[in-house]
PDB file of C-alpha atoms and ligand atoms in Angstrom:
ATOM      1  CA  MET A   1      61.311  17.169  13.291  1.00 96.00           C
ATOM      2  CA  ARG A   2      60.253  13.754  14.044  1.00 98.00           C
ATOM      3  CA  VAL A   3      62.346  11.151  12.137  1.00 98.00           C
ATOM      4  CA  GLU A   4      61.307   7.593  11.639  1.00 98.00           C
ATOM      5  CA  VAL A   5      63.585   5.030   9.863  1.00 98.00           C
ATOM      6  CA  PHE A   6      62.128   1.958   8.009  1.00 98.00           C
ATOM      7  CA  ALA A   7      63.857  -1.124   6.914  1.00 98.00           C
ATOM      8  CA  ASP A   8      63.509  -0.681   3.097  1.00 98.00           C
ATOM      9  CA  HIS A   9      61.661   1.311   0.375  1.00 98.00           C
ATOM     10  CA  GLU A  10      58.499  -0.806   0.617  1.00 98.00           C
ATOM     11  CA  ALA A  11      58.256  -0.473   4.415  1.00 98.00           C
ATOM     12  CA  LEU A  12      58.785   3.077   3.903  1.00 98.00           C
ATOM     13  CA  ALA A  13      55.855   3.393   1.425  1.00 98.00           C
ATOM     14  CA  GLN A  14      53.518   1.380   3.515  1.00 98.00           C
ATOM     15  CA  ALA A  15      54.369   3.446   6.670  1.00 99.00           C
ATOM     16  CA  ALA A  16      53.784   6.478   4.611  1.00 99.00           C
ATOM     17  CA  ALA A  17      50.419   5.397   3.198  1.00 98.00           C
ATOM     18  CA  ALA A  18      49.287   4.548   6.857  1.00 98.00           C
ATOM     19  CA  PHE A  19      50.366   8.009   7.899  1.00 98.00           C
ATOM     20  CA  ILE A  20      48.461   9.716   5.057  1.00 99.00           C
ATOM     21  CA  LYS A  21      45.383   7.738   5.824  1.00 98.00           C
ATOM     22  CA  ASP A  22      45.447   8.600   9.498  1.00 98.00           C
ATOM     23  CA  ALA A  23      45.826  12.243   8.499  1.00 98.00           C
ATOM     24  CA  ALA A  24      42.939  12.021   6.066  1.00 98.00           C
ATOM     25  CA  ARG A  25      40.628  10.278   8.664  1.00 98.00           C
ATOM     26  CA  GLU A  26      41.623  13.044  11.246  1.00 98.00           C
ATOM     27  CA  ALA A  27      40.787  15.787   8.897  1.00 98.00           C
ATOM     28  CA  VAL A  28      37.577  14.324   7.552  1.00 98.00           C
ATOM     29  CA  GLU A  29      36.557  13.827  11.169  1.00 98.00           C
ATOM     30  CA  ALA A  30      37.568  17.207  12.416  1.00 98.00           C
ATOM     31  CA  ARG A  31      37.019  19.404   9.359  1.00 97.00           C
ATOM     32  CA  GLY A  32      34.783  17.514   7.038  1.00 98.00           C
ATOM     33  CA  GLY A  33      37.491  17.181   4.395  1.00 98.00           C
ATOM     34  CA  PHE A  34      41.185  16.377   3.642  1.00 98.00           C
ATOM     35  CA  SER A  35      43.415  18.580   1.365  1.00 98.00           C
ATOM     36  CA  LEU A  36      46.562  16.797   0.354  1.00 99.00           C
ATOM     37  CA  ALA A  37      49.404  18.235  -1.658  1.00 99.00           C
ATOM     38  CA  LEU A  38      51.209  15.422  -3.470  1.00 99.00           C
ATOM     39  CA  ALA A  39      55.004  15.360  -3.866  1.00 98.00           C
ATOM     40  CA  GLY A  40      56.581  14.882  -7.195  1.00 98.00           C
ATOM     41  CA  GLY A  41      59.481  12.812  -8.128  1.00 97.00           C
ATOM     42  CA  SER A  42      59.865   9.063  -7.898  1.00 98.00           C
ATOM     43  CA  THR A  43      60.120   8.432  -4.176  1.00 98.00           C
ATOM     44  CA  PRO A  44      56.341   8.725  -3.305  1.00 98.00           C
ATOM     45  CA  LEU A  45      55.040   6.723  -6.334  1.00 98.00           C
ATOM     46  CA  GLU A  46      54.803   3.295  -4.389  1.00 98.00           C
ATOM     47  CA  THR A  47      53.079   5.207  -1.547  1.00 98.00           C
ATOM     48  CA  TYR A  48      50.609   6.530  -4.057  1.00 98.00           C
ATOM     49  CA  ARG A  49      50.007   3.033  -5.523  1.00 98.00           C
ATOM     50  CA  LEU A  50      49.393   1.578  -2.090  1.00 98.00           C
ATOM     51  CA  LEU A  51      46.899   4.455  -1.280  1.00 98.00           C
ATOM     52  CA  GLY A  52      45.178   3.877  -4.576  1.00 98.00           C
ATOM     53  CA  LEU A  53      44.543   0.197  -3.693  1.00 98.00           C
ATOM     54  CA  ASP A  54      42.966   1.077  -0.297  1.00 97.00           C
ATOM     55  CA  PRO A  55      39.194   0.814  -0.239  1.00 95.00           C
ATOM     56  CA  GLY A  56      39.025   2.294   3.065  1.00 97.00           C
ATOM     57  CA  PHE A  57      40.638   5.715   2.105  1.00 98.00           C
ATOM     58  CA  PRO A  58      38.129   8.627   2.152  1.00 98.00           C
ATOM     59  CA  TRP A  59      38.724   9.637  -1.596  1.00 98.00           C
ATOM     60  CA  GLY A  60      35.168  11.273  -1.633  1.00 98.00           C
ATOM     61  CA  ASP A  61      36.431  13.729   0.875  1.00 98.00           C
ATOM     62  CA  THR A  62      39.905  14.175  -0.345  1.00 98.00           C
ATOM     63  CA  GLN A  63      41.059  17.165  -2.298  1.00 98.00           C
ATOM     64  CA  LEU A  64      44.266  16.503  -4.255  1.00 98.00           C
ATOM     65  CA  PHE A  65      46.754  19.075  -5.089  1.00 98.00           C
ATOM     66  CA  TRP A  66      50.380  19.106  -6.033  1.00 98.00           C
ATOM     67  CA  GLY A  67      53.411  20.885  -4.375  1.00 98.00           C
ATOM     68  CA  ASP A  68      55.150  21.507  -7.718  1.00 98.00           C
ATOM     69  CA  GLU A  69      55.001  20.397 -11.400  1.00 98.00           C
ATOM     70  CA  ARG A  70      57.266  20.471 -14.290  1.00 98.00           C
ATOM     71  CA  CYS A  71      56.195  22.353 -17.437  1.00 98.00           C
ATOM     72  CA  VAL A  72      55.491  19.698 -19.598  1.00 98.00           C
ATOM     73  CA  SER A  73      52.290  18.119 -20.869  1.00 97.00           C
ATOM     74  CA  PRO A  74      50.269  15.829 -18.443  1.00 96.00           C
ATOM     75  CA  ASP A  75      51.239  12.849 -20.632  1.00 97.00           C
ATOM     76  CA  HIS A  76      55.007  13.567 -20.647  1.00 98.00           C
ATOM     77  CA  PRO A  77      57.002  11.131 -18.558  1.00 97.00           C
ATOM     78  CA  ASP A  78      58.360  13.934 -16.524  1.00 97.00           C
ATOM     79  CA  SER A  79      54.780  15.077 -15.392  1.00 98.00           C
ATOM     80  CA  ASN A  80      54.221  14.951 -11.631  1.00 98.00           C
ATOM     81  CA  ARG A  81      50.530  15.007 -12.316  1.00 98.00           C
ATOM     82  CA  GLY A  82      50.743  12.072 -14.876  1.00 98.00           C
ATOM     83  CA  ALA A  83      52.991   9.956 -12.567  1.00 98.00           C
ATOM     84  CA  ALA A  84      50.988  10.479  -9.446  1.00 98.00           C
ATOM     85  CA  LEU A  85      47.557   9.791 -10.995  1.00 98.00           C
ATOM     86  CA  GLY A  86      49.072   6.758 -12.894  1.00 98.00           C
ATOM     87  CA  ALA A  87      50.420   5.518  -9.588  1.00 98.00           C
ATOM     88  CA  LEU A  88      47.158   6.039  -7.656  1.00 98.00           C
ATOM     89  CA  GLY A  89      44.846   4.484 -10.453  1.00 97.00           C
ATOM     90  CA  PRO A  90      43.315   6.952  -9.921  1.00 95.00           C
ATOM     91  CA  PRO A  91      40.607   5.427  -7.605  1.00 96.00           C
ATOM     92  CA  GLU A  92      37.068   5.410  -8.991  1.00 95.00           C
ATOM     93  CA  ALA A  93      36.025   6.829  -5.594  1.00 96.00           C
ATOM     94  CA  LEU A  94      38.111  10.072  -6.205  1.00 97.00           C
ATOM     95  CA  PRO A  95      35.856  12.620  -7.972  1.00 98.00           C
ATOM     96  CA  GLN A  96      37.502  14.112 -10.933  1.00 98.00           C
ATOM     97  CA  ASP A  97      36.488  17.610  -9.431  1.00 98.00           C
ATOM     98  CA  ASN A  98      38.644  16.706  -6.431  1.00 98.00           C
ATOM     99  CA  ILE A  99      41.693  16.693  -8.533  1.00 98.00           C
ATOM    100  CA  HIS A 100      43.437  20.059  -8.711  1.00 98.00           C
ATOM    101  CA  PRO A 101      46.432  19.730 -10.961  1.00 98.00           C
ATOM    102  CA  ILE A 102      49.094  22.423 -11.737  1.00 98.00           C
ATOM    103  CA  ARG A 103      48.631  22.914 -15.551  1.00 98.00           C
ATOM    104  CA  GLY A 104      52.164  22.308 -16.663  1.00 98.00           C
ATOM    105  CA  GLN A 105      51.174  22.480 -20.320  1.00 97.00           C
ATOM    106  CA  LEU A 106      51.115  26.288 -19.795  1.00 98.00           C
ATOM    107  CA  SER A 107      53.958  28.485 -19.381  1.00 98.00           C
ATOM    108  CA  ALA A 108      55.613  28.526 -15.847  1.00 98.00           C
ATOM    109  CA  GLN A 109      54.207  32.118 -15.375  1.00 98.00           C
ATOM    110  CA  GLU A 110      50.755  31.351 -16.562  1.00 98.00           C
ATOM    111  CA  ALA A 111      50.608  28.050 -14.770  1.00 98.00           C
ATOM    112  CA  ALA A 112      51.766  29.646 -11.433  1.00 98.00           C
ATOM    113  CA  GLN A 113      49.115  32.309 -11.815  1.00 98.00           C
ATOM    114  CA  ASP A 114      46.382  29.830 -12.712  1.00 98.00           C
ATOM    115  CA  TYR A 115      47.297  27.501  -9.831  1.00 98.00           C
ATOM    116  CA  ALA A 116      47.503  30.350  -7.310  1.00 98.00           C
ATOM    117  CA  TRP A 117      44.058  31.549  -8.410  1.00 98.00           C
ATOM    118  CA  ARG A 118      42.511  28.137  -7.851  1.00 98.00           C
ATOM    119  CA  LEU A 119      44.337  27.733  -4.587  1.00 98.00           C
ATOM    120  CA  LYS A 120      42.874  31.039  -3.265  1.00 98.00           C
ATOM    121  CA  GLY A 121      39.351  30.064  -4.370  1.00 98.00           C
ATOM    122  CA  PHE A 122      39.558  26.685  -2.579  1.00 98.00           C
ATOM    123  CA  PHE A 123      41.011  28.177   0.697  1.00 98.00           C
ATOM    124  CA  VAL A 124      38.946  31.363   0.290  1.00 97.00           C
ATOM    125  CA  ASP A 125      37.725  31.207   3.850  1.00 96.00           C
ATOM    126  CA  LEU A 126      41.166  30.828   5.338  1.00 96.00           C
ATOM    127  CA  GLY A 127      42.942  33.184   3.165  1.00 96.00           C
ATOM    128  CA  ARG A 128      46.038  30.948   3.181  1.00 97.00           C
ATOM    129  CA  PRO A 129      46.975  27.460   1.532  1.00 98.00           C
ATOM    130  CA  ALA A 130      46.156  25.548   4.782  1.00 98.00           C
ATOM    131  CA  PHE A 131      46.743  22.049   3.466  1.00 98.00           C
ATOM    132  CA  ASP A 132      45.921  19.379   5.892  1.00 98.00           C
ATOM    133  CA  LEU A 133      49.039  17.528   4.745  1.00 98.00           C
ATOM    134  CA  ALA A 134      51.902  18.350   2.271  1.00 98.00           C
ATOM    135  CA  LEU A 135      54.058  15.444   1.119  1.00 99.00           C
ATOM    136  CA  LEU A 136      57.461  16.339  -0.057  1.00 98.00           C
ATOM    137  CA  GLY A 137      60.514  14.472  -1.407  1.00 98.00           C
ATOM    138  CA  LEU A 138      64.057  15.593  -0.865  1.00 98.00           C
ATOM    139  CA  GLY A 139      66.557  16.325  -3.678  1.00 97.00           C
ATOM    140  CA  PRO A 140      70.289  15.392  -3.182  1.00 96.00           C
ATOM    141  CA  ASP A 141      70.968  19.217  -3.029  1.00 96.00           C
ATOM    142  CA  GLY A 142      68.265  19.595  -0.179  1.00 97.00           C
ATOM    143  CA  HIS A 143      65.561  21.132  -2.534  1.00 97.00           C
ATOM    144  CA  VAL A 144      62.027  20.372  -1.812  1.00 98.00           C
ATOM    145  CA  ALA A 145      59.271  20.812  -4.382  1.00 98.00           C
ATOM    146  CA  SER A 146      60.973  22.856  -6.791  1.00 97.00           C
ATOM    147  CA  LEU A 147      62.533  25.293  -4.349  1.00 97.00           C
ATOM    148  CA  PHE A 148      66.122  25.161  -4.975  1.00 95.00           C
ATOM    149  CA  ALA A 149      69.032  26.967  -3.180  1.00 91.00           C
ATOM    150  CA  ASP A 150      68.670  30.064  -5.010  1.00 83.00           C
ATOM    151  CA  SER A 151      65.061  30.118  -5.664  1.00 89.00           C
ATOM    152  CA  PRO A 152      63.180  33.372  -5.110  1.00 88.00           C
ATOM    153  CA  GLY A 153      60.432  31.129  -3.872  1.00 90.00           C
ATOM    154  CA  LEU A 154      62.247  30.703  -0.528  1.00 94.00           C
ATOM    155  CA  ALA A 155      61.961  34.270   0.497  1.00 93.00           C
ATOM    156  CA  GLU A 156      58.478  34.796  -0.872  1.00 91.00           C
ATOM    157  CA  THR A 157      55.942  35.802   1.821  1.00 89.00           C
ATOM    158  CA  ASP A 158      53.141  37.008  -0.563  1.00 93.00           C
ATOM    159  CA  ALA A 159      53.039  34.611  -3.522  1.00 97.00           C
ATOM    160  CA  TRP A 160      51.442  31.223  -2.854  1.00 98.00           C
ATOM    161  CA  VAL A 161      52.898  29.736  -6.067  1.00 98.00           C
ATOM    162  CA  VAL A 162      56.083  30.697  -8.121  1.00 98.00           C
ATOM    163  CA  PRO A 163      57.334  29.979 -11.603  1.00 97.00           C
ATOM    164  CA  VAL A 164      60.826  28.471 -11.388  1.00 96.00           C
ATOM    165  CA  ALA A 165      63.382  28.637 -14.229  1.00 95.00           C
ATOM    166  CA  ALA A 166      64.777  25.370 -15.580  1.00 94.00           C
ATOM    167  CA  PRO A 167      67.285  24.262 -12.746  1.00 91.00           C
ATOM    168  CA  VAL A 168      70.958  23.787 -13.845  1.00 88.00           C
ATOM    169  CA  GLY A 169      72.057  20.753 -11.905  1.00 85.00           C
ATOM    170  CA  VAL A 170      68.853  19.110 -11.242  1.00 88.00           C
ATOM    171  CA  GLU A 171      66.901  16.793 -13.776  1.00 91.00           C
ATOM    172  CA  PRO A 172      64.718  17.363 -15.577  1.00 93.00           C
ATOM    173  CA  LYS A 173      66.033  20.526 -16.532  1.00 95.00           C
ATOM    174  CA  VAL A 174      62.616  22.185 -17.461  1.00 96.00           C
ATOM    175  CA  PRO A 175      60.771  25.208 -16.023  1.00 97.00           C
ATOM    176  CA  ARG A 176      58.713  24.444 -13.112  1.00 97.00           C
ATOM    177  CA  VAL A 177      55.888  25.729 -10.855  1.00 98.00           C
ATOM    178  CA  SER A 178      56.138  25.365  -7.244  1.00 98.00           C
ATOM    179  CA  LEU A 179      54.468  26.178  -3.972  1.00 98.00           C
ATOM    180  CA  SER A 180      56.388  28.946  -2.191  1.00 98.00           C
ATOM    181  CA  LEU A 181      58.197  27.842   0.921  1.00 98.00           C
ATOM    182  CA  TRP A 182      55.717  30.239   2.818  1.00 98.00           C
ATOM    183  CA  ALA A 183      52.733  28.357   1.321  1.00 98.00           C
ATOM    184  CA  ILE A 184      54.155  24.945   2.214  1.00 98.00           C
ATOM    185  CA  ASN A 185      54.759  26.166   5.672  1.00 98.00           C
ATOM    186  CA  GLN A 186      51.045  26.958   5.896  1.00 98.00           C
ATOM    187  CA  ALA A 187      50.166  23.123   5.964  1.00 98.00           C
ATOM    188  CA  ARG A 188      49.082  21.484   9.190  1.00 98.00           C
ATOM    189  CA  GLN A 189      51.701  18.738   8.653  1.00 98.00           C
ATOM    190  CA  VAL A 190      54.555  18.076   6.471  1.00 98.00           C
ATOM    191  CA  LEU A 191      55.742  14.618   5.571  1.00 98.00           C
ATOM    192  CA  LEU A 192      59.150  14.361   3.923  1.00 98.00           C
ATOM    193  CA  LEU A 193      59.687  10.992   2.213  1.00 98.00           C
ATOM    194  CA  VAL A 194      63.276  10.025   1.437  1.00 98.00           C
ATOM    195  CA  SER A 195      64.754   6.804   0.118  1.00 98.00           C
ATOM    196  CA  GLY A 196      67.961   5.428  -1.189  1.00 98.00           C
ATOM    197  CA  ALA A 197      71.742   5.657  -0.363  1.00 98.00           C
ATOM    198  CA  ALA A 198      72.174   8.545  -2.730  1.00 98.00           C
ATOM    199  CA  LYS A 199      70.037  10.684  -0.308  1.00 98.00           C
ATOM    200  CA  ALA A 200      72.268   9.683   2.764  1.00 98.00           C
ATOM    201  CA  PRO A 201      74.550  12.711   2.527  1.00 98.00           C
ATOM    202  CA  VAL A 202      71.971  15.379   2.337  1.00 98.00           C
ATOM    203  CA  VAL A 203      69.846  13.725   5.066  1.00 98.00           C
ATOM    204  CA  ALA A 204      72.662  13.613   7.368  1.00 98.00           C
ATOM    205  CA  ARG A 205      73.258  17.459   6.792  1.00 98.00           C
ATOM    206  CA  LEU A 206      69.672  18.049   7.328  1.00 98.00           C
ATOM    207  CA  ARG A 207      69.474  16.007  10.505  1.00 98.00           C
ATOM    208  CA  SER A 208      72.725  17.671  11.747  1.00 97.00           C
ATOM    209  CA  GLY A 209      71.021  20.948  12.279  1.00 95.00           C
ATOM    210  CA  GLN A 210      74.335  22.482  10.631  1.00 95.00           C
ATOM    211  CA  ALA A 211      72.821  23.241   7.183  1.00 95.00           C
ATOM    212  CA  PRO A 212      70.297  25.893   7.849  1.00 95.00           C
ATOM    213  CA  ASP A 213      70.439  27.112   4.192  1.00 94.00           C
ATOM    214  CA  LEU A 214      69.059  23.833   2.685  1.00 97.00           C
ATOM    215  CA  PRO A 215      65.639  24.502   1.461  1.00 97.00           C
ATOM    216  CA  ALA A 216      64.360  21.492   3.483  1.00 98.00           C
ATOM    217  CA  ALA A 217      65.993  22.898   6.560  1.00 98.00           C
ATOM    218  CA  ARG A 218      63.645  25.815   6.296  1.00 97.00           C
ATOM    219  CA  LEU A 219      60.312  23.880   6.638  1.00 98.00           C
ATOM    220  CA  ARG A 220      58.328  25.137   9.446  1.00 97.00           C
ATOM    221  CA  PRO A 221      54.669  23.767   9.025  1.00 97.00           C
ATOM    222  CA  GLN A 222      51.948  24.833  11.375  1.00 97.00           C
ATOM    223  CA  GLY A 223      51.987  21.497  12.986  1.00 97.00           C
ATOM    224  CA  GLU A 224      54.312  18.576  12.898  1.00 97.00           C
ATOM    225  CA  LEU A 225      57.261  18.077  10.452  1.00 98.00           C
ATOM    226  CA  VAL A 226      57.732  14.425   9.884  1.00 98.00           C
ATOM    227  CA  LEU A 227      60.851  12.738   8.040  1.00 98.00           C
ATOM    228  CA  TYR A 228      60.372   9.211   7.014  1.00 99.00           C
ATOM    229  CA  LEU A 229      63.562   7.471   5.717  1.00 98.00           C
ATOM    230  CA  ASP A 230      64.457   3.986   4.680  1.00 98.00           C
ATOM    231  CA  ARG A 231      67.860   2.561   6.057  1.00 98.00           C
ATOM    232  CA  ASP A 232      69.837   3.469   3.091  1.00 98.00           C
ATOM    233  CA  ALA A 233      68.763   7.099   3.222  1.00 98.00           C
ATOM    234  CA  ALA A 234      69.449   7.155   6.974  1.00 98.00           C
ATOM    235  CA  GLY A 235      72.979   5.902   6.314  1.00 97.00           C
ATOM    236  CA  ASP A 236      72.350   2.927   8.466  1.00 90.00           C
TER     237      ASP A 236
HETATM  238  C1  6PG B   1      60.172  17.356  -8.453  1.00 74.62           C
HETATM  239  C2  6PG B   1      59.926  17.128  -6.991  1.00 74.62           C
HETATM  240  C3  6PG B   1      61.070  17.141  -6.364  1.00 74.62           C
HETATM  241  C4  6PG B   1      61.431  15.671  -5.748  1.00 74.62           C
HETATM  242  C5  6PG B   1      62.852  15.497  -5.288  1.00 74.62           C
HETATM  243  C6  6PG B   1      63.260  14.086  -5.029  1.00 74.62           C
HETATM  244  O1  6PG B   1      59.170  17.785  -9.134  1.00 74.62           O
HETATM  245  O2  6PG B   1      61.334  17.055  -8.897  1.00 74.62           O
HETATM  246  O3  6PG B   1      59.040  17.631  -6.421  1.00 74.62           O
HETATM  247  O4  6PG B   1      61.220  17.998  -5.171  1.00 74.62           O
HETATM  248  O5  6PG B   1      60.618  15.444  -4.561  1.00 74.62           O
HETATM  249  O6  6PG B   1      63.667  16.047  -6.437  1.00 74.62           O
HETATM  250  O7  6PG B   1      62.945  13.377  -6.243  1.00 74.62           O
HETATM  251  P1  6PG B   1      63.008  11.687  -6.153  1.00 74.62           P
HETATM  252  O8  6PG B   1      61.947  11.244  -5.211  1.00 74.62           O
HETATM  253  O9  6PG B   1      62.737  11.290  -7.540  1.00 74.62           O
HETATM  254  O10 6PG B   1      64.462  11.373  -5.717  1.00 74.62           O
END
């Protein structure tokens, strides 16, 4: 896992936006398109805002997905879809057909089946969810996407997408839909964005290599796993 530490949240967001743009350009040049799975939560929103303002981003060749979603309506403040598209703009250059949300307005079970079906259609040639880049945040308990310590989605090797019961100790306490760990690990690259002093303890555990049971410690993408931190999250 490659780790980079940035001075503050804004520097982290700028570096993350540059990383994503580089990944997009490489994917478009090498494979004709860029499939990006967005992270939920609040950390990546400034990164999305910066990306949405970048006229040089290859939006026309970018396909947007999500790593997880809360089972709420798209206009609910807890919606990852609503928060990300709000932060992105979304850019006029991003075709509506390139946006592939998880339908949080459905039940977790129905939304998981619906999203898996659409992912399998998009990745029909490869037979696996080979995202060019998957973005993730990190929960204080070490969860990524909506894969919590006791989630069946951690052990899944068949299901691409799993319904998740409302978590107990993690806000918002609503049912969710998440890519399984196996699906996340099909990505070419994973970029983990972590900011703030509240995450310093879990970041230290993750970096120690002494907490193999943390969901984040089980990330094994096909290519590079990159951890971007600000100084507060790095405990500096
Ligand atoms: C979610 C996210 C979740 C998030 C972490 C960090 O739907 O809640 O996918 O995995 O990335 O909980 O959240 P913050 O960035 O808000 O700290």
